PDB file of C-alpha atoms and ligand atoms in Angstrom:
ATOM      1  CA  MET A 224      -9.550 113.376-103.733  1.00  0.00           C
ATOM      2  CA  SER A 225      -9.845 115.495-106.865  1.00  0.00           C
ATOM      3  CA  THR A 226     -13.282 116.010-108.319  1.00  0.00           C
ATOM      4  CA  ASP A 227     -11.905 117.450-111.558  1.00  0.00           C
ATOM      5  CA  ALA A 228     -14.359 116.220-114.195  1.00  0.00           C
ATOM      6  CA  ILE A 229     -11.656 115.318-116.704  1.00  0.00           C
ATOM      7  CA  VAL A 230      -9.658 113.372-114.111  1.00  0.00           C
ATOM      8  CA  LEU A 231     -12.796 111.414-113.154  1.00  0.00           C
ATOM      9  CA  LEU A 232     -13.702 110.627-116.762  1.00  0.00           C
ATOM     10  CA  ARG A 233     -10.144 109.558-117.557  1.00  0.00           C
ATOM     11  CA  ASN A 234     -10.196 107.236-114.533  1.00  0.00           C
ATOM     12  CA  ASP A 235     -13.352 105.648-115.925  1.00  0.00           C
ATOM     13  CA  HIS A 236     -11.660 105.253-119.312  1.00  0.00           C
ATOM     14  CA  GLN A 237      -8.722 103.534-117.672  1.00  0.00           C
ATOM     15  CA  GLU A 238     -10.960 100.981-115.977  1.00  0.00           C
ATOM     16  CA  ILE A 239     -12.865 100.426-119.238  1.00  0.00           C
ATOM     17  CA  ARG A 240      -9.570  99.844-121.111  1.00  0.00           C
ATOM     18  CA  ARG A 241      -8.485  97.399-118.396  1.00  0.00           C
ATOM     19  CA  GLN A 242     -11.625  95.313-118.907  1.00  0.00           C
ATOM     20  CA  PHE A 243     -11.185  95.476-122.703  1.00  0.00           C
ATOM     21  CA  LYS A 244      -7.690  94.050-122.295  1.00  0.00           C
ATOM     22  CA  ARG A 245      -8.976  91.276-120.019  1.00  0.00           C
ATOM     23  CA  PHE A 246     -11.513  90.328-122.670  1.00  0.00           C
ATOM     24  CA  GLU A 247      -8.917  90.340-125.435  1.00  0.00           C
ATOM     25  CA  GLN A 248      -6.570  88.200-123.378  1.00  0.00           C
ATOM     26  CA  ALA A 249      -9.201  85.627-122.458  1.00  0.00           C
ATOM     27  CA  GLY A 250      -8.993  82.459-124.546  1.00  0.00           C
ATOM     28  CA  ASP A 251     -11.334  81.510-127.375  1.00  0.00           C
ATOM     29  CA  ASN A 252     -13.058  78.981-125.162  1.00  0.00           C
ATOM     30  CA  ALA A 253     -13.313  81.056-121.981  1.00  0.00           C
ATOM     31  CA  THR A 254     -17.032  81.628-122.566  1.00  0.00           C
ATOM     32  CA  ALA A 255     -18.097  81.960-118.922  1.00  0.00           C
ATOM     33  CA  GLY A 256     -15.157  84.202-118.039  1.00  0.00           C
ATOM     34  CA  LYS A 257     -15.750  86.428-121.048  1.00  0.00           C
ATOM     35  CA  ALA A 258     -19.456  86.706-120.241  1.00  0.00           C
ATOM     36  CA  LYS A 259     -18.535  88.065-116.810  1.00  0.00           C
ATOM     37  CA  ILE A 260     -16.081  90.556-118.286  1.00  0.00           C
ATOM     38  CA  VAL A 261     -18.706  91.722-120.798  1.00  0.00           C
ATOM     39  CA  ASP A 262     -21.213  92.222-117.965  1.00  0.00           C
ATOM     40  CA  LYS A 263     -18.651  94.441-116.280  1.00  0.00           C
ATOM     41  CA  ILE A 264     -17.971  96.333-119.540  1.00  0.00           C
ATOM     42  CA  ILE A 265     -21.713  96.885-120.009  1.00  0.00           C
ATOM     43  CA  GLU A 266     -21.994  98.273-116.489  1.00  0.00           C
ATOM     44  CA  LEU A 267     -18.975 100.570-116.821  1.00  0.00           C
ATOM     45  CA  LEU A 268     -20.095 101.939-120.196  1.00  0.00           C
ATOM     46  CA  THR A 269     -23.711 102.435-119.125  1.00  0.00           C
ATOM     47  CA  VAL A 270     -22.657 104.483-116.096  1.00  0.00           C
ATOM     48  CA  HIS A 271     -19.944 106.421-117.927  1.00  0.00           C
ATOM     49  CA  THR A 272     -21.989 107.449-120.960  1.00  0.00           C
ATOM     50  CA  TYR A 273     -24.867 108.389-118.666  1.00  0.00           C
ATOM     51  CA  LEU A 274     -22.659 110.784-116.675  1.00  0.00           C
ATOM     52  CA  GLU A 275     -21.185 112.294-119.833  1.00  0.00           C
ATOM     53  CA  ASN A 276     -24.597 112.664-121.478  1.00  0.00           C
ATOM     54  CA  GLU A 277     -26.255 114.113-118.399  1.00  0.00           C
ATOM     55  CA  VAL A 278     -23.515 116.435-117.135  1.00  0.00           C
ATOM     56  CA  MET A 279     -20.355 116.790-119.165  1.00  0.00           C
ATOM     57  CA  TYR A 280     -21.626 117.043-122.730  1.00  0.00           C
ATOM     58  CA  PRO A 281     -24.512 119.485-122.198  1.00  0.00           C
ATOM     59  CA  GLU A 282     -22.343 121.727-120.018  1.00  0.00           C
ATOM     60  CA  VAL A 283     -19.445 121.734-122.485  1.00  0.00           C
ATOM     61  CA  ARG A 284     -21.864 122.516-125.275  1.00  0.00           C
ATOM     62  CA  ARG A 285     -23.371 125.373-123.279  1.00  0.00           C
ATOM     63  CA  LEU A 286     -20.106 126.850-121.993  1.00  0.00           C
ATOM     64  CA  LEU A 287     -17.892 126.242-125.034  1.00  0.00           C
ATOM     65  CA  PRO A 288     -20.057 126.592-128.162  1.00  0.00           C
ATOM     66  CA  GLU A 289     -16.957 126.299-130.362  1.00  0.00           C
ATOM     67  CA  LEU A 290     -16.793 122.614-129.340  1.00  0.00           C
ATOM     68  CA  GLU A 291     -20.344 121.912-130.436  1.00  0.00           C
ATOM     69  CA  ASP A 292     -19.342 119.750-133.431  1.00  0.00           C
ATOM     70  CA  ASP A 293     -17.146 117.565-131.214  1.00  0.00           C
ATOM     71  CA  VAL A 294     -19.958 117.160-128.704  1.00  0.00           C
ATOM     72  CA  LEU A 295     -22.453 116.229-131.414  1.00  0.00           C
ATOM     73  CA  GLU A 296     -20.049 113.693-132.894  1.00  0.00           C
ATOM     74  CA  SER A 297     -19.531 112.245-129.436  1.00  0.00           C
ATOM     75  CA  TYR A 298     -23.280 111.856-128.867  1.00  0.00           C
ATOM     76  CA  GLU A 299     -23.446 109.864-132.105  1.00  0.00           C
ATOM     77  CA  GLU A 300     -20.528 107.683-131.040  1.00  0.00           C
ATOM     78  CA  HIS A 301     -22.267 107.032-127.713  1.00  0.00           C
ATOM     79  CA  HIS A 302     -25.354 106.049-129.654  1.00  0.00           C
ATOM     80  CA  VAL A 303     -23.425 103.467-131.671  1.00  0.00           C
ATOM     81  CA  ALA A 304     -22.001 102.071-128.416  1.00  0.00           C
ATOM     82  CA  ASP A 305     -25.502 102.050-126.859  1.00  0.00           C
ATOM     83  CA  VAL A 306     -26.836  99.927-129.710  1.00  0.00           C
ATOM     84  CA  LEU A 307     -24.016  97.398-129.387  1.00  0.00           C
ATOM     85  CA  VAL A 308     -24.300  97.326-125.583  1.00  0.00           C
ATOM     86  CA  ALA A 309     -28.075  96.770-125.748  1.00  0.00           C
ATOM     87  CA  GLU A 310     -27.633  93.928-128.217  1.00  0.00           C
ATOM     88  CA  LEU A 311     -24.881  92.313-126.158  1.00  0.00           C
ATOM     89  CA  ALA A 312     -26.939  92.568-122.979  1.00  0.00           C
ATOM     90  CA  GLY A 313     -29.574  90.345-124.560  1.00  0.00           C
ATOM     91  CA  MET A 314     -27.217  87.887-126.202  1.00  0.00           C
ATOM     92  CA  GLU A 315     -25.983  84.460-125.089  1.00  0.00           C
ATOM     93  CA  PRO A 316     -22.195  84.499-124.680  1.00  0.00           C
ATOM     94  CA  ASP A 317     -21.845  81.364-126.777  1.00  0.00           C
ATOM     95  CA  ALA A 318     -23.740  82.938-129.684  1.00  0.00           C
ATOM     96  CA  GLU A 319     -21.845  82.899-132.944  1.00  0.00           C
ATOM     97  CA  ARG A 320     -21.620  86.702-133.165  1.00  0.00           C
ATOM     98  CA  PHE A 321     -20.927  87.469-129.505  1.00  0.00           C
ATOM     99  CA  ASP A 322     -17.134  87.839-129.728  1.00  0.00           C
ATOM    100  CA  ALA A 323     -17.358  89.749-133.006  1.00  0.00           C
ATOM    101  CA  LYS A 324     -19.807  92.225-131.505  1.00  0.00           C
ATOM    102  CA  VAL A 325     -17.634  92.743-128.447  1.00  0.00           C
ATOM    103  CA  THR A 326     -14.627  93.318-130.710  1.00  0.00           C
ATOM    104  CA  VAL A 327     -16.481  95.989-132.690  1.00  0.00           C
ATOM    105  CA  LEU A 328     -17.624  97.598-129.423  1.00  0.00           C
ATOM    106  CA  ILE A 329     -14.040  97.656-128.154  1.00  0.00           C
ATOM    107  CA  GLU A 330     -12.762  99.203-131.409  1.00  0.00           C
ATOM    108  CA  ASN A 331     -15.446 101.879-131.436  1.00  0.00           C
ATOM    109  CA  VAL A 332     -15.206 102.826-127.786  1.00  0.00           C
ATOM    110  CA  THR A 333     -11.402 102.852-127.849  1.00  0.00           C
ATOM    111  CA  HIS A 334     -11.472 105.266-130.784  1.00  0.00           C
ATOM    112  CA  HIS A 335     -14.041 107.395-128.975  1.00  0.00           C
ATOM    113  CA  MET A 336     -12.096 107.549-125.689  1.00  0.00           C
ATOM    114  CA  ASP A 337      -8.850 108.344-127.536  1.00  0.00           C
ATOM    115  CA  GLU A 338     -10.580 111.199-129.328  1.00  0.00           C
ATOM    116  CA  GLU A 339     -12.018 112.553-126.094  1.00  0.00           C
ATOM    117  CA  GLU A 340      -8.674 112.391-124.321  1.00  0.00           C
ATOM    118  CA  GLN A 341      -6.510 113.649-127.154  1.00  0.00           C
ATOM    119  CA  ASP A 342      -8.759 116.091-128.995  1.00  0.00           C
ATOM    120  CA  TRP A 343     -11.405 117.665-126.938  1.00  0.00           C
ATOM    121  CA  PHE A 344     -10.669 117.201-123.241  1.00  0.00           C
ATOM    122  CA  PRO A 345      -7.534 119.370-123.593  1.00  0.00           C
ATOM    123  CA  GLN A 346      -9.662 122.059-125.235  1.00  0.00           C
ATOM    124  CA  VAL A 347     -12.230 121.757-122.452  1.00  0.00           C
ATOM    125  CA  ARG A 348      -9.475 122.138-119.862  1.00  0.00           C
ATOM    126  CA  ALA A 349      -8.142 125.197-121.652  1.00  0.00           C
ATOM    127  CA  GLY A 350     -11.623 126.698-121.982  1.00  0.00           C
ATOM    128  CA  LEU A 351     -12.987 126.055-118.489  1.00  0.00           C
ATOM    129  CA  GLY A 352     -11.370 127.018-115.226  1.00  0.00           C
ATOM    130  CA  ARG A 353     -10.200 124.614-112.551  1.00  0.00           C
ATOM    131  CA  LYS A 354     -13.138 125.560-110.408  1.00  0.00           C
ATOM    132  CA  GLN A 355     -15.697 124.868-113.123  1.00  0.00           C
ATOM    133  CA  LEU A 356     -14.162 121.465-113.833  1.00  0.00           C
ATOM    134  CA  GLN A 357     -14.285 120.606-110.138  1.00  0.00           C
ATOM    135  CA  GLU A 358     -17.927 121.616-109.938  1.00  0.00           C
ATOM    136  CA  LEU A 359     -18.764 119.464-112.952  1.00  0.00           C
ATOM    137  CA  GLY A 360     -16.917 116.537-111.383  1.00  0.00           C
ATOM    138  CA  ALA A 361     -18.740 117.010-108.092  1.00  0.00           C
ATOM    139  CA  ARG A 362     -22.069 116.900-109.941  1.00  0.00           C
ATOM    140  CA  MET A 363     -21.044 113.691-111.684  1.00  0.00           C
ATOM    141  CA  ASN A 364     -20.026 112.131-108.365  1.00  0.00           C
ATOM    142  CA  GLU A 365     -23.406 113.046-106.936  1.00  0.00           C
ATOM    143  CA  LEU A 366     -25.235 111.525-109.866  1.00  0.00           C
ATOM    144  CA  ARG A 367     -23.117 108.357-110.059  1.00  0.00           C
ATOM    145  CA  PRO A 368     -25.028 106.312-107.442  1.00  0.00           C
ATOM    146  CA  GLN A 369     -28.260 106.907-109.382  1.00  0.00           C
ATOM    147  CA  ALA A 370     -26.781 106.176-112.772  1.00  0.00           C
ATOM    148  CA  PRO A 371     -28.204 103.134-114.587  1.00  0.00           C
ATOM    149  CA  THR A 372     -25.916 100.119-114.704  1.00  0.00           C
ATOM    150  CA  ARG A 373     -27.793  98.118-117.354  1.00  0.00           C
ATOM    151  CA  PRO A 374     -29.131  99.319-120.713  1.00  0.00           C
ATOM    152  CA  GLU A 375     -32.647  97.998-120.012  1.00  0.00           C
ATOM    153  CA  GLN A 376     -33.100 100.275-116.979  1.00  0.00           C
ATOM    154  CA  PRO A 377     -35.586 103.098-117.646  1.00  0.00           C
ATOM    155  CA  SER A 378     -33.075 105.948-117.246  1.00  0.00           C
ATOM    156  CA  ALA A 379     -30.705 104.289-119.707  1.00  0.00           C
ATOM    157  CA  LEU A 380     -33.533 103.632-122.164  1.00  0.00           C
ATOM    158  CA  LYS A 381     -34.624 107.234-121.999  1.00  0.00           C
ATOM    159  CA  LYS A 382     -31.082 108.300-122.786  1.00  0.00           C
ATOM    160  CA  ALA A 383     -30.978 105.960-125.769  1.00  0.00           C
ATOM    161  CA  VAL A 384     -34.285 107.246-127.102  1.00  0.00           C
ATOM    162  CA  ASP A 385     -33.283 110.894-126.596  1.00  0.00           C
ATOM    163  CA  ALA A 386     -30.123 110.237-128.577  1.00  0.00           C
ATOM    164  CA  VAL A 387     -32.150 109.052-131.557  1.00  0.00           C
ATOM    165  CA  ILE A 388     -34.930 111.617-131.628  1.00  0.00           C
ATOM    166  CA  SER A 389     -33.495 114.836-130.248  1.00  0.00           C
TER     167      SER A 389
HETATM  168 FE1  LIG B  44     -17.818 109.719-124.313  1.00  0.00          FE
HETATM  169 FE1  LIG B  45     -15.650 109.177-121.990  1.00  0.00          FE
END
C-alpha cells in the first residue's frame, strides 16, 4: 500500500465527502440518523486536521517556503472548521441550528479540500520528491492511532488553542 502523503490525504477527503453526501441525502426528519453521520464527520475531521496540522503543513512550510501563504490560509480554514466542529459536538441534533451549522461546515470544508487538491497539493507534489512524500505519509500513518477523534480531547484542544494564539 502506498504511503504517499497526498494519496493518504485525498483518501481521507473522499471518505469525508462520502459522509457529507450521506448527511445531505438524509431526510429532514432523520434526526437520529443525521446525528450518527455528524458524529462520524466530527471524528474524520478531527483526525484529518490533526495529521495535516502536525505533519503535512509544518513540513510543507519548512520545505517549500513559497507555499507559506497557502499553508497559513489553510490553518485559518482549519480553525473555522474546528470552531464549527466543537460547537456541533456539544449540540443536540434536534436543536434549531443543528442542520444549518452542519451545512455551513460542509460548505467550508468542501471549499477547503477542493483548494488543497486543486491548488496546492499539485505544487507540493512538484516541489517534493516521491521519497519525501512517502516519508511524510509514513509519519502520518504512525501518528494516526494517537490522533484525537473528538474535539474535547486534550490533543485536539491544544491544536485549537495553538491555531488561535500562534
Ligand atoms: Fe486541510
Ligand atoms: Fe485535507
